[in-house]
PDB file of C-alpha atoms and ligand atoms in Angstrom:
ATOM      1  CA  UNK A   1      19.489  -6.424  28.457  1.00 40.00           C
ATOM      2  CA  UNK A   2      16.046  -4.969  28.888  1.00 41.00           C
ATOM      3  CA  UNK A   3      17.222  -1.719  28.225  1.00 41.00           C
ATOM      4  CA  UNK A   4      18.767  -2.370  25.230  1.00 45.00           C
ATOM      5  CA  UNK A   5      17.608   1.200  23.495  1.00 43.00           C
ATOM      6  CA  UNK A   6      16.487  -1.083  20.159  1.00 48.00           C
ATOM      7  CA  UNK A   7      14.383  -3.220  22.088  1.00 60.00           C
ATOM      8  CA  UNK A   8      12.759  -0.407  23.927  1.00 69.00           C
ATOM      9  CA  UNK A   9       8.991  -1.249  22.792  1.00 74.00           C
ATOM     10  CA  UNK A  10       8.037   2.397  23.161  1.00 71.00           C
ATOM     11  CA  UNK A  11      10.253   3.138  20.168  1.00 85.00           C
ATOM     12  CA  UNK A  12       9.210   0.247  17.460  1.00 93.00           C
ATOM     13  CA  UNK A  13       7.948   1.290  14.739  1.00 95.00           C
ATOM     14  CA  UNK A  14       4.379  -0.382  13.438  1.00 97.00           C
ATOM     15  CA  UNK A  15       6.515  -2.851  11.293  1.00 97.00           C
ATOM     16  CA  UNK A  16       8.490  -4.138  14.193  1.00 96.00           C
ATOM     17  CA  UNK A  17       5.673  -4.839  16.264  1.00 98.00           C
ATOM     18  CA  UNK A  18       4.331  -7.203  14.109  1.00 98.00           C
ATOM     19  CA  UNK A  19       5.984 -11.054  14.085  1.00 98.00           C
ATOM     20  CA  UNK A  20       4.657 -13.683  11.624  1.00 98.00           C
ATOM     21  CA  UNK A  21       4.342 -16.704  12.710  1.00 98.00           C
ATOM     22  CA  UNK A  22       5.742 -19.054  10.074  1.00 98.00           C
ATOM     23  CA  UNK A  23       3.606 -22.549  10.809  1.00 96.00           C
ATOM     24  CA  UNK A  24       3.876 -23.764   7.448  1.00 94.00           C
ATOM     25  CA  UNK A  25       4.624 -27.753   6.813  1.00 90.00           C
ATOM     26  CA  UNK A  26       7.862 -27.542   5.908  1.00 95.00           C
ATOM     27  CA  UNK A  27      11.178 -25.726   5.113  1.00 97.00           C
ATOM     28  CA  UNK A  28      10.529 -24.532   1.305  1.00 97.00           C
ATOM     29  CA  UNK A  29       7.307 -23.728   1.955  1.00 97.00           C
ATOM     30  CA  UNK A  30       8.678 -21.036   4.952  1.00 98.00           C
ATOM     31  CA  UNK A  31      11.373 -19.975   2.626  1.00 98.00           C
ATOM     32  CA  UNK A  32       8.033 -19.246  -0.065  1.00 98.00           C
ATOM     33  CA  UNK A  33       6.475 -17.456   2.370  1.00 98.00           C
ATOM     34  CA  UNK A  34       9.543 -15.055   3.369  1.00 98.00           C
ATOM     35  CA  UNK A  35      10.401 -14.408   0.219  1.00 98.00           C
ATOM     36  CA  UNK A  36       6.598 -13.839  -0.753  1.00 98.00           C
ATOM     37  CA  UNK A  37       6.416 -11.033   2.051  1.00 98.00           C
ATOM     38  CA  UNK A  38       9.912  -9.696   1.192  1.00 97.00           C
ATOM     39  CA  UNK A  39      10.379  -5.964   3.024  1.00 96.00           C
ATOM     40  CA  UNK A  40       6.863  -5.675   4.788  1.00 98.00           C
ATOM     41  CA  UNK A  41       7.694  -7.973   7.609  1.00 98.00           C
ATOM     42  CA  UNK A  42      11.052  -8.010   9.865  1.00 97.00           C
ATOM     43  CA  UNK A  43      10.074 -10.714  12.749  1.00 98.00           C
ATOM     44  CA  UNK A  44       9.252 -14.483  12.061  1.00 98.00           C
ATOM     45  CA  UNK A  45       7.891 -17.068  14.644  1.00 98.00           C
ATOM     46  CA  UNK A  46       9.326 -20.469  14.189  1.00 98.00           C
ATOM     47  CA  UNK A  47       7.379 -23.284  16.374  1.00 97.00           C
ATOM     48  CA  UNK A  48       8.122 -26.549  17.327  1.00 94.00           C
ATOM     49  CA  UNK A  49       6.644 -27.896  13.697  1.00 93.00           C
ATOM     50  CA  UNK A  50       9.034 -26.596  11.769  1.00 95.00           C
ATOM     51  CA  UNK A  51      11.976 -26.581  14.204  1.00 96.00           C
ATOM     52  CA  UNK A  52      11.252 -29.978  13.742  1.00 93.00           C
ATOM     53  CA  UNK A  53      11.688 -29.961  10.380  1.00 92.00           C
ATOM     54  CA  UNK A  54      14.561 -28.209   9.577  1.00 92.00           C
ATOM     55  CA  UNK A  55      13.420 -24.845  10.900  1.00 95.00           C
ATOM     56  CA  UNK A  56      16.701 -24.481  12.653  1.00 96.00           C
ATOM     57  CA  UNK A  57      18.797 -23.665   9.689  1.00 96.00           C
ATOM     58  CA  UNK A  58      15.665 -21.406   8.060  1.00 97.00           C
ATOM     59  CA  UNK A  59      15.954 -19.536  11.423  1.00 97.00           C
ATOM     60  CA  UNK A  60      20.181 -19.178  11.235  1.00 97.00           C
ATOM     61  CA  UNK A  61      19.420 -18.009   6.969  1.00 97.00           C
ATOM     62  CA  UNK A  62      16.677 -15.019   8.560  1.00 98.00           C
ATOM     63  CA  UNK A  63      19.268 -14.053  11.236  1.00 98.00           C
ATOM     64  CA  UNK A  64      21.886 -13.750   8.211  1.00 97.00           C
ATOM     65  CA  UNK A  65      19.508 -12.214   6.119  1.00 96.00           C
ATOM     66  CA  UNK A  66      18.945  -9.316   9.217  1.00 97.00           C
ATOM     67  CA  UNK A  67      15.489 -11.233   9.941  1.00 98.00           C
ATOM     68  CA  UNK A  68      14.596 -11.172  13.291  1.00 98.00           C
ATOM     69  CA  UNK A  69      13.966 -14.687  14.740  1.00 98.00           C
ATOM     70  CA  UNK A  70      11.549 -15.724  17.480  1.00 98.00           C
ATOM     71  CA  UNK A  71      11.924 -19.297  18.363  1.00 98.00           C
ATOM     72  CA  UNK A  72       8.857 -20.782  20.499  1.00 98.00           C
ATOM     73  CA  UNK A  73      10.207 -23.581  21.890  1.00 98.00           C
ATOM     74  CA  UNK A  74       9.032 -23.428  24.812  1.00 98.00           C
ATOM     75  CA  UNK A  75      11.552 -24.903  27.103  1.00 98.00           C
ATOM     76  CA  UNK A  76      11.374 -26.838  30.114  1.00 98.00           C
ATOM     77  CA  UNK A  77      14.165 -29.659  31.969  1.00 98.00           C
ATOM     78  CA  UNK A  78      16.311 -29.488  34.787  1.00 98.00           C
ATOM     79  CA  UNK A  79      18.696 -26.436  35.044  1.00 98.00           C
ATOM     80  CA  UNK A  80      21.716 -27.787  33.283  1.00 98.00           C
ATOM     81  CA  UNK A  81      19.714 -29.170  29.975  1.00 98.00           C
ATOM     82  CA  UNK A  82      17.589 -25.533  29.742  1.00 98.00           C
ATOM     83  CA  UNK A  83      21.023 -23.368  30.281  1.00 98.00           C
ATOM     84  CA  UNK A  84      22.839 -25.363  27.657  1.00 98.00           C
ATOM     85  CA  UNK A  85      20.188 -25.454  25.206  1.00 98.00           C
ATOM     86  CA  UNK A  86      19.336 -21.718  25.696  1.00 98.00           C
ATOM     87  CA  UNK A  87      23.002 -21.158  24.811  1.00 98.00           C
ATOM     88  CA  UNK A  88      22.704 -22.603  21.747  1.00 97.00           C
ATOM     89  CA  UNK A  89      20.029 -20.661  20.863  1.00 97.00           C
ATOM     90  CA  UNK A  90      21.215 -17.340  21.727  1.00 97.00           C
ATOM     91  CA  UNK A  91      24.228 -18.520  19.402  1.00 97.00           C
ATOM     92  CA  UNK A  92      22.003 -18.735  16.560  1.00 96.00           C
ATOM     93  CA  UNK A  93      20.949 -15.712  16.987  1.00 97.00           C
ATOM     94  CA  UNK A  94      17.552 -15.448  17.554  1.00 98.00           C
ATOM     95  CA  UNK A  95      15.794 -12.807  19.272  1.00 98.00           C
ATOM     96  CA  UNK A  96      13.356 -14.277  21.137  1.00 98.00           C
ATOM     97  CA  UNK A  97      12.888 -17.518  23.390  1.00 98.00           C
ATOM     98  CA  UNK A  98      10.454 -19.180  24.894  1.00 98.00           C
ATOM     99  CA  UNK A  99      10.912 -20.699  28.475  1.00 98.00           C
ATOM    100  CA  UNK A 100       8.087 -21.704  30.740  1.00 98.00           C
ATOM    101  CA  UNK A 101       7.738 -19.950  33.519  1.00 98.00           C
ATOM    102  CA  UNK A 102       9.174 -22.152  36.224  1.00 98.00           C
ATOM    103  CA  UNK A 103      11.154 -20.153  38.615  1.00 98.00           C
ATOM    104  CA  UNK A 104      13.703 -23.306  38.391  1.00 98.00           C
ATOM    105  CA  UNK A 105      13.882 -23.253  34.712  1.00 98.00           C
ATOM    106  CA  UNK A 106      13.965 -19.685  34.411  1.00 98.00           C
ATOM    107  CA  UNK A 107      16.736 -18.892  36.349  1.00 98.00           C
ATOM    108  CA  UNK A 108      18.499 -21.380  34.365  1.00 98.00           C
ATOM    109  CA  UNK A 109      17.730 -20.092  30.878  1.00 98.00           C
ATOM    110  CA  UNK A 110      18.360 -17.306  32.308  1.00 98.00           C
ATOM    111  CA  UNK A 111      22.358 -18.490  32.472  1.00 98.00           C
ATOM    112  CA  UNK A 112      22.271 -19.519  29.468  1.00 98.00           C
ATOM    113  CA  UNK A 113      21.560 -16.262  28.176  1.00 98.00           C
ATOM    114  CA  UNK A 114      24.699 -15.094  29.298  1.00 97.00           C
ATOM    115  CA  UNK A 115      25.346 -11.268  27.824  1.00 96.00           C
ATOM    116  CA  UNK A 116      23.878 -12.084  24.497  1.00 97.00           C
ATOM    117  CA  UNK A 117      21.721 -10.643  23.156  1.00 97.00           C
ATOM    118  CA  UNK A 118      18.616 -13.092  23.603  1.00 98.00           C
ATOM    119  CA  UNK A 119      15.740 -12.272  25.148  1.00 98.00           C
ATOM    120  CA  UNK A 120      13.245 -14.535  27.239  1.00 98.00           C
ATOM    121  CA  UNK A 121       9.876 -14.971  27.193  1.00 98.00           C
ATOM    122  CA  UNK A 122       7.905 -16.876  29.801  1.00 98.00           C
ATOM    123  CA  UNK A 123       4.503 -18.524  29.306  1.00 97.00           C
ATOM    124  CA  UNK A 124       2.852 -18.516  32.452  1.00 95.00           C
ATOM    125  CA  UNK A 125      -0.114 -21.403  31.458  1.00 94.00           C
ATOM    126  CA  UNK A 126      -0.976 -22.249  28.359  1.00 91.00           C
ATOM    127  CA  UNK A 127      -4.113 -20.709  27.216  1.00 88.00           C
ATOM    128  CA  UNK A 128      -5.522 -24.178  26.682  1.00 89.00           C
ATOM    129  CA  UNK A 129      -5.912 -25.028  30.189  1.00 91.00           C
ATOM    130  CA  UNK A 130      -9.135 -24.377  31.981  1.00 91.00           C
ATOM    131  CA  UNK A 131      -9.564 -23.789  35.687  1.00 94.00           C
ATOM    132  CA  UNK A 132     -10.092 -28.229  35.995  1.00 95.00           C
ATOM    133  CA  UNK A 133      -7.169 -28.384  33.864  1.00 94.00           C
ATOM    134  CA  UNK A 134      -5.250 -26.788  36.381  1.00 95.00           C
ATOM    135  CA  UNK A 135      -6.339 -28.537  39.477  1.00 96.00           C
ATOM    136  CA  UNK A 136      -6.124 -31.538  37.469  1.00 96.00           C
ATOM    137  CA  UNK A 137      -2.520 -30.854  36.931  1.00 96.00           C
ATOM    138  CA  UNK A 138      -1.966 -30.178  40.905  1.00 97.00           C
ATOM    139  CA  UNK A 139      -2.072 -26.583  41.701  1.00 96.00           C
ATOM    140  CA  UNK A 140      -4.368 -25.317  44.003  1.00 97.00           C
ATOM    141  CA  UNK A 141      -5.608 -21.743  42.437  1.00 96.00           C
ATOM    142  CA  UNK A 142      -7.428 -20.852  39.087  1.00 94.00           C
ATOM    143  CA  UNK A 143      -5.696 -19.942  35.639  1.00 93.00           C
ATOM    144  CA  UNK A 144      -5.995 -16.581  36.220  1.00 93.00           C
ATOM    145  CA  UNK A 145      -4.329 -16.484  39.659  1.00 95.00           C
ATOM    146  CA  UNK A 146      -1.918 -18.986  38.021  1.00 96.00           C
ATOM    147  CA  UNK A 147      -1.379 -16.897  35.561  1.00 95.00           C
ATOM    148  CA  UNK A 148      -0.624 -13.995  38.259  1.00 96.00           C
ATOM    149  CA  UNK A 149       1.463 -15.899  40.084  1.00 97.00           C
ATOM    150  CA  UNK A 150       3.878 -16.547  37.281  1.00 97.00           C
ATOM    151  CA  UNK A 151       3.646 -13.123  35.721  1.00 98.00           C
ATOM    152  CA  UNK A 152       5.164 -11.604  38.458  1.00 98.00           C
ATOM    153  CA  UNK A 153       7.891 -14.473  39.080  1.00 98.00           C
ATOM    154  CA  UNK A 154       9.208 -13.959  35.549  1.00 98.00           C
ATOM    155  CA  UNK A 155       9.340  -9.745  36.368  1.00 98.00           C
ATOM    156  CA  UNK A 156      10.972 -10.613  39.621  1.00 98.00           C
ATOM    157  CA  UNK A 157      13.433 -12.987  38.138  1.00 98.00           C
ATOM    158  CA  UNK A 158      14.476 -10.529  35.313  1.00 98.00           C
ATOM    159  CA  UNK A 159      13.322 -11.736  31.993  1.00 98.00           C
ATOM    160  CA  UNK A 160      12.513  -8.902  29.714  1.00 98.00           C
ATOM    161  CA  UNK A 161       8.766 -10.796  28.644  1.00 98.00           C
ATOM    162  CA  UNK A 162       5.969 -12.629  28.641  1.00 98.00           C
ATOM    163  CA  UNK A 163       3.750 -14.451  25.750  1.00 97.00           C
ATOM    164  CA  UNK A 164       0.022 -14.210  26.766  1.00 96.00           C
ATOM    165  CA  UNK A 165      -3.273 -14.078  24.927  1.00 91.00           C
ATOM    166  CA  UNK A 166      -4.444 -10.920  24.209  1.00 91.00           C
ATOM    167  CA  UNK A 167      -7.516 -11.046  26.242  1.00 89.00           C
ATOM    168  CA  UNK A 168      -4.869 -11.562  29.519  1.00 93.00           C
ATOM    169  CA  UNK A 169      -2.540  -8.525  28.471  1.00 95.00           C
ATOM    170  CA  UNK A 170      -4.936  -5.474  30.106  1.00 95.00           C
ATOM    171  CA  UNK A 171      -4.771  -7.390  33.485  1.00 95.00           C
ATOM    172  CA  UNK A 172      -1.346  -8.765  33.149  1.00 96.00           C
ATOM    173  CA  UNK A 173      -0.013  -4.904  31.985  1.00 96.00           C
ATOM    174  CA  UNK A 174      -1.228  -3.682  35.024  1.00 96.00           C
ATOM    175  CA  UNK A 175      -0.018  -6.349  37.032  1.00 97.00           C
ATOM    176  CA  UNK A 176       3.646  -6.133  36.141  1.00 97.00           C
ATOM    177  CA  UNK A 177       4.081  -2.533  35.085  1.00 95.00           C
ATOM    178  CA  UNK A 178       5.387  -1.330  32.270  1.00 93.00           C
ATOM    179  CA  UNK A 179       8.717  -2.432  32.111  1.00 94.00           C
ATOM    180  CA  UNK A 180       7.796  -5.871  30.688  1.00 97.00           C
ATOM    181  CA  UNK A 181       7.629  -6.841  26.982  1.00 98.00           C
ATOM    182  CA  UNK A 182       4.172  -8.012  26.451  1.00 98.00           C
ATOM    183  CA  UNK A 183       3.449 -10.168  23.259  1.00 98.00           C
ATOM    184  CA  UNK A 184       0.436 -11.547  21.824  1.00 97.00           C
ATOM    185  CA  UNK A 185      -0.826 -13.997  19.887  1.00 95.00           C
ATOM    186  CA  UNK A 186      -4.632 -14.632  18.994  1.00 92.00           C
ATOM    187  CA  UNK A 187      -5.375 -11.735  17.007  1.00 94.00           C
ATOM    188  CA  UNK A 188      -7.556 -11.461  13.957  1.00 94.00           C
ATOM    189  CA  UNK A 189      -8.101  -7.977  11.802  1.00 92.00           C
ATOM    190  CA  UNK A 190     -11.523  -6.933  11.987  1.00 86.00           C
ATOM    191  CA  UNK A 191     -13.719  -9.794   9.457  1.00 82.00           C
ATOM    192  CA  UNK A 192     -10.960 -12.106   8.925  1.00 83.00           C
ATOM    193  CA  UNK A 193     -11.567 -15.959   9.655  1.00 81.00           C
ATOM    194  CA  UNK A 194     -11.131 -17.269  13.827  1.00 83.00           C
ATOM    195  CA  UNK A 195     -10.082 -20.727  12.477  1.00 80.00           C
ATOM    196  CA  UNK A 196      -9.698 -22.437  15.888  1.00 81.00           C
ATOM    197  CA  UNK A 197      -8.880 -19.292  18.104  1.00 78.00           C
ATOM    198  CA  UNK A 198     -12.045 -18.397  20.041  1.00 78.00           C
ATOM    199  CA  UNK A 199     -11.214 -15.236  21.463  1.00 78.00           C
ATOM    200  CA  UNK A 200      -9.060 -12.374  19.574  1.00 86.00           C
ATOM    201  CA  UNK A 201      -8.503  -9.306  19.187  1.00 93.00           C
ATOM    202  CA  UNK A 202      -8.078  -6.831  16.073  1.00 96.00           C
ATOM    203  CA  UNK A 203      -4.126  -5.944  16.227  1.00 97.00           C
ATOM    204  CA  UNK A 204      -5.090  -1.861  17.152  1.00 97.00           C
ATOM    205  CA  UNK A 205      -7.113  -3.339  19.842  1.00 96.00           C
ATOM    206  CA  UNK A 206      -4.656  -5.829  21.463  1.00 96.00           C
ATOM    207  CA  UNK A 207      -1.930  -2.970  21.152  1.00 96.00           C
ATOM    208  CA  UNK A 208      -4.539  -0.707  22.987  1.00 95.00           C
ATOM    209  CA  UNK A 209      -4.492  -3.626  25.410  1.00 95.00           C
ATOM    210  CA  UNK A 210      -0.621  -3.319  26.349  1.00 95.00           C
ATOM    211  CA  UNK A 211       0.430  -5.249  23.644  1.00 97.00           C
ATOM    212  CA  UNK A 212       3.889  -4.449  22.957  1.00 97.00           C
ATOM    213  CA  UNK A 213       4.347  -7.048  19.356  1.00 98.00           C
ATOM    214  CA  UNK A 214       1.553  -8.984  18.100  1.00 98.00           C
ATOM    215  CA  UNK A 215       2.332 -12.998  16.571  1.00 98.00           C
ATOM    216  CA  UNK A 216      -0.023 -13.481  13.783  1.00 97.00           C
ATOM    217  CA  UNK A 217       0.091 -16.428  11.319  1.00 97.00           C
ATOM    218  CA  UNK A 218      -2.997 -17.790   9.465  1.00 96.00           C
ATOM    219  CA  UNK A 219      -4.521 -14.322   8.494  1.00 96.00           C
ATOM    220  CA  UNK A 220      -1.415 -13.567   6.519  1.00 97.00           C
ATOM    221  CA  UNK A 221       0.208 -16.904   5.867  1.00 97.00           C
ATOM    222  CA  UNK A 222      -3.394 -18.068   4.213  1.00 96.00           C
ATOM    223  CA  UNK A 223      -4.125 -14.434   2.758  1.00 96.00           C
ATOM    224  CA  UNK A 224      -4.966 -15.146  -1.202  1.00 96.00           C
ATOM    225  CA  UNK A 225      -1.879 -11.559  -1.030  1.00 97.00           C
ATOM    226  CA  UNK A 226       0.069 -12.806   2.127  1.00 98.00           C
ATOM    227  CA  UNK A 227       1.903  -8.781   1.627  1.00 98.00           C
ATOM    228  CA  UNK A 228      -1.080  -6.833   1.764  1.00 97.00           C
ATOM    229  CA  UNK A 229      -2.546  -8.472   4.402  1.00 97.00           C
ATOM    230  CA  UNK A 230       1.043  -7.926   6.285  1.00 98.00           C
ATOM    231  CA  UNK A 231       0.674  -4.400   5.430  1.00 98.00           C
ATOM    232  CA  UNK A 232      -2.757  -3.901   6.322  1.00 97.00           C
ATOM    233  CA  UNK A 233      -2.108  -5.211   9.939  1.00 97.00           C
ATOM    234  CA  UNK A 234       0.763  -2.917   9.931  1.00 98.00           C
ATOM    235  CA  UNK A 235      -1.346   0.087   8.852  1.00 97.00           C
ATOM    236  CA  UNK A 236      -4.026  -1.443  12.171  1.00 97.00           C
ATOM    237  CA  UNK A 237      -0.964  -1.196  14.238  1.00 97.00           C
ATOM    238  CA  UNK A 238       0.070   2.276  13.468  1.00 96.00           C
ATOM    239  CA  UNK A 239      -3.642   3.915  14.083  1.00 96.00           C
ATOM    240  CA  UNK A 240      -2.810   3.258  18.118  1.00 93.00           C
TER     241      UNK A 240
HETATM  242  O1  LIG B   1      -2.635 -18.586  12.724  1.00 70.58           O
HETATM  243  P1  LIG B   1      -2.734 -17.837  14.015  1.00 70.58           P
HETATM  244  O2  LIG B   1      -2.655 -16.334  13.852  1.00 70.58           O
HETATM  245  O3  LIG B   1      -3.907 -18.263  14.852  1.00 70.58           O
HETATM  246  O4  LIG B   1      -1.393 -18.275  14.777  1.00 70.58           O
HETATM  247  C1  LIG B   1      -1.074 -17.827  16.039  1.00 70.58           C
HETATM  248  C2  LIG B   1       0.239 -18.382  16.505  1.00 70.58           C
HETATM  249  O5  LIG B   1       0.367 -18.155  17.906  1.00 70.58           O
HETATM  250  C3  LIG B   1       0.402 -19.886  16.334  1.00 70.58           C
HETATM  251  O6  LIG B   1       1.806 -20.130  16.129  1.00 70.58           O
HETATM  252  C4  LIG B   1      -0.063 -20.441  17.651  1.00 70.58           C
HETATM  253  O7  LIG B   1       0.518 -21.668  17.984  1.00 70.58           O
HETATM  254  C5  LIG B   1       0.406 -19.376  18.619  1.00 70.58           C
HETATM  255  N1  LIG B   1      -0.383 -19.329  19.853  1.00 70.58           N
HETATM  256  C6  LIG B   1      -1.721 -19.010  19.892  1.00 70.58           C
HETATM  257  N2  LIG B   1      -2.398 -18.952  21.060  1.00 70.58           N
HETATM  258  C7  LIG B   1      -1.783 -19.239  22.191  1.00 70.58           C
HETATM  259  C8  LIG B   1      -0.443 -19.573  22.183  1.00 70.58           C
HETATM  260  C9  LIG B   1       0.245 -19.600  20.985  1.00 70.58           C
HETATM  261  O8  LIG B   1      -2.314 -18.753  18.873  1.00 70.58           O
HETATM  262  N3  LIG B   1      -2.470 -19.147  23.310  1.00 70.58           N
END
């Protein structure tokens, strides 16, 4: 399934390499927001917010609607829970998934893929954990070898991708080759608010970077023109 010719990242065009992440408090405001952006965007991120509230059947309307669908729901239980539930959501349709990257759970979701069309993607450590958060948690290492580690498990396993910061996707690109899908999130166009994201990148930059799709949410989402500032990220993307 990684070579499926229209997920081959060195053919998306600027458009499809950028994925909005829809973290908005509830169901009608989402559907606002989609219809607000109309044609400039093609790829939504739905979280674990608004999955919660309702964001499964907002996700089924976008598939319908010839949306692509990235649901971060970052899954992790024992083998037989994470195959079923991936099931379910490669039945909905959505393109993406994400798993942690547990060679355990992997494998599983992994199953549960089946020969949809689904596609994986592992989060190796959550960018919120420190070195002490990691020894804290048990593991022996730093992030970044953490972070390693796990990169190269999800290759080896088979899952088409990985969702990383930005500022990990130079090392992590050269780490696992170029056969991976590489997505980022934290990424700002040059002046735009941080918010609470510390370190980001400008979406030409993080593309530089090995990028393959970019998530953005608040620098569109909160735009005062949510569509230009879509297609001003898109124009950013397309000077790489
Ligand atoms: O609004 P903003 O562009 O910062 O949103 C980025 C999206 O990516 C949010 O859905 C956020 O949860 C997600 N994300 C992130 N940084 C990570 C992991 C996920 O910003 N390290």
């Amino acid at each position: 399934m990684s070579h499926n010719p229209a997920h081959s990242p060195a053919q998306l065009s600027p458009r499809d390499r950028l994925i909005v992440a829809l973290d908005l408090p509830d169901v009608a405001a989402a559907t606002a927001m989609v219809q607000r952006l109309g044609d400039s965007v093609s790829f939504y991120k739905i979280g674990l917010e608004l999955t919660y509230g309702g964001g499964l059947g907002l996700a089924e309307r976008l598939v319908g609607e010839g949306k692509q669908v990235f649901l971060d729901l970052k899954f992790h239980d024992i083998p037989n829970t994470v195959e079923r539930a991936t099931a379910q959501v490669a039945r909905l349709g959505a393109t993406y998934l994400t798993v942690h990257a547990f060679p355990q759970t992997m494998r599983a979701a992994l199953e549960g893929v089946g020969d949809s069309p689904l596609r994986l993607l592992a989060v190796t450590v959550m960018t919120s954990y420190s070195d002490a958060d990691v020894l804290e948690a048990g593991y022996a290492c730093t992030a970044a070898e953490l972070v390693a580690k796990r990169a190269l498990q999800t290759r080896d396993l088979g899952l088409p991708g990985l969702i990383l910061s930005s500022e990990e996707v130079a090392a992590v690109r050269q780490l696992v080759g170029p056969g991976m899908e590489l997505i980022t999130p934290g990424i700002r166009p040059a002046g735009s608010v941080l918010a609470d994201q510390k370190r980001v990148m400008t979406p030409a930059r993080a593309r530089a970077a090995g990028a393959d799709r970019i998530v953005v949410g608040r620098p569109i989402t909160q735009a005062a023109d949510p569509r230009a500032a879509a297609e001003a990220i898109i124009a950013d993307l397309a000077t790489v």
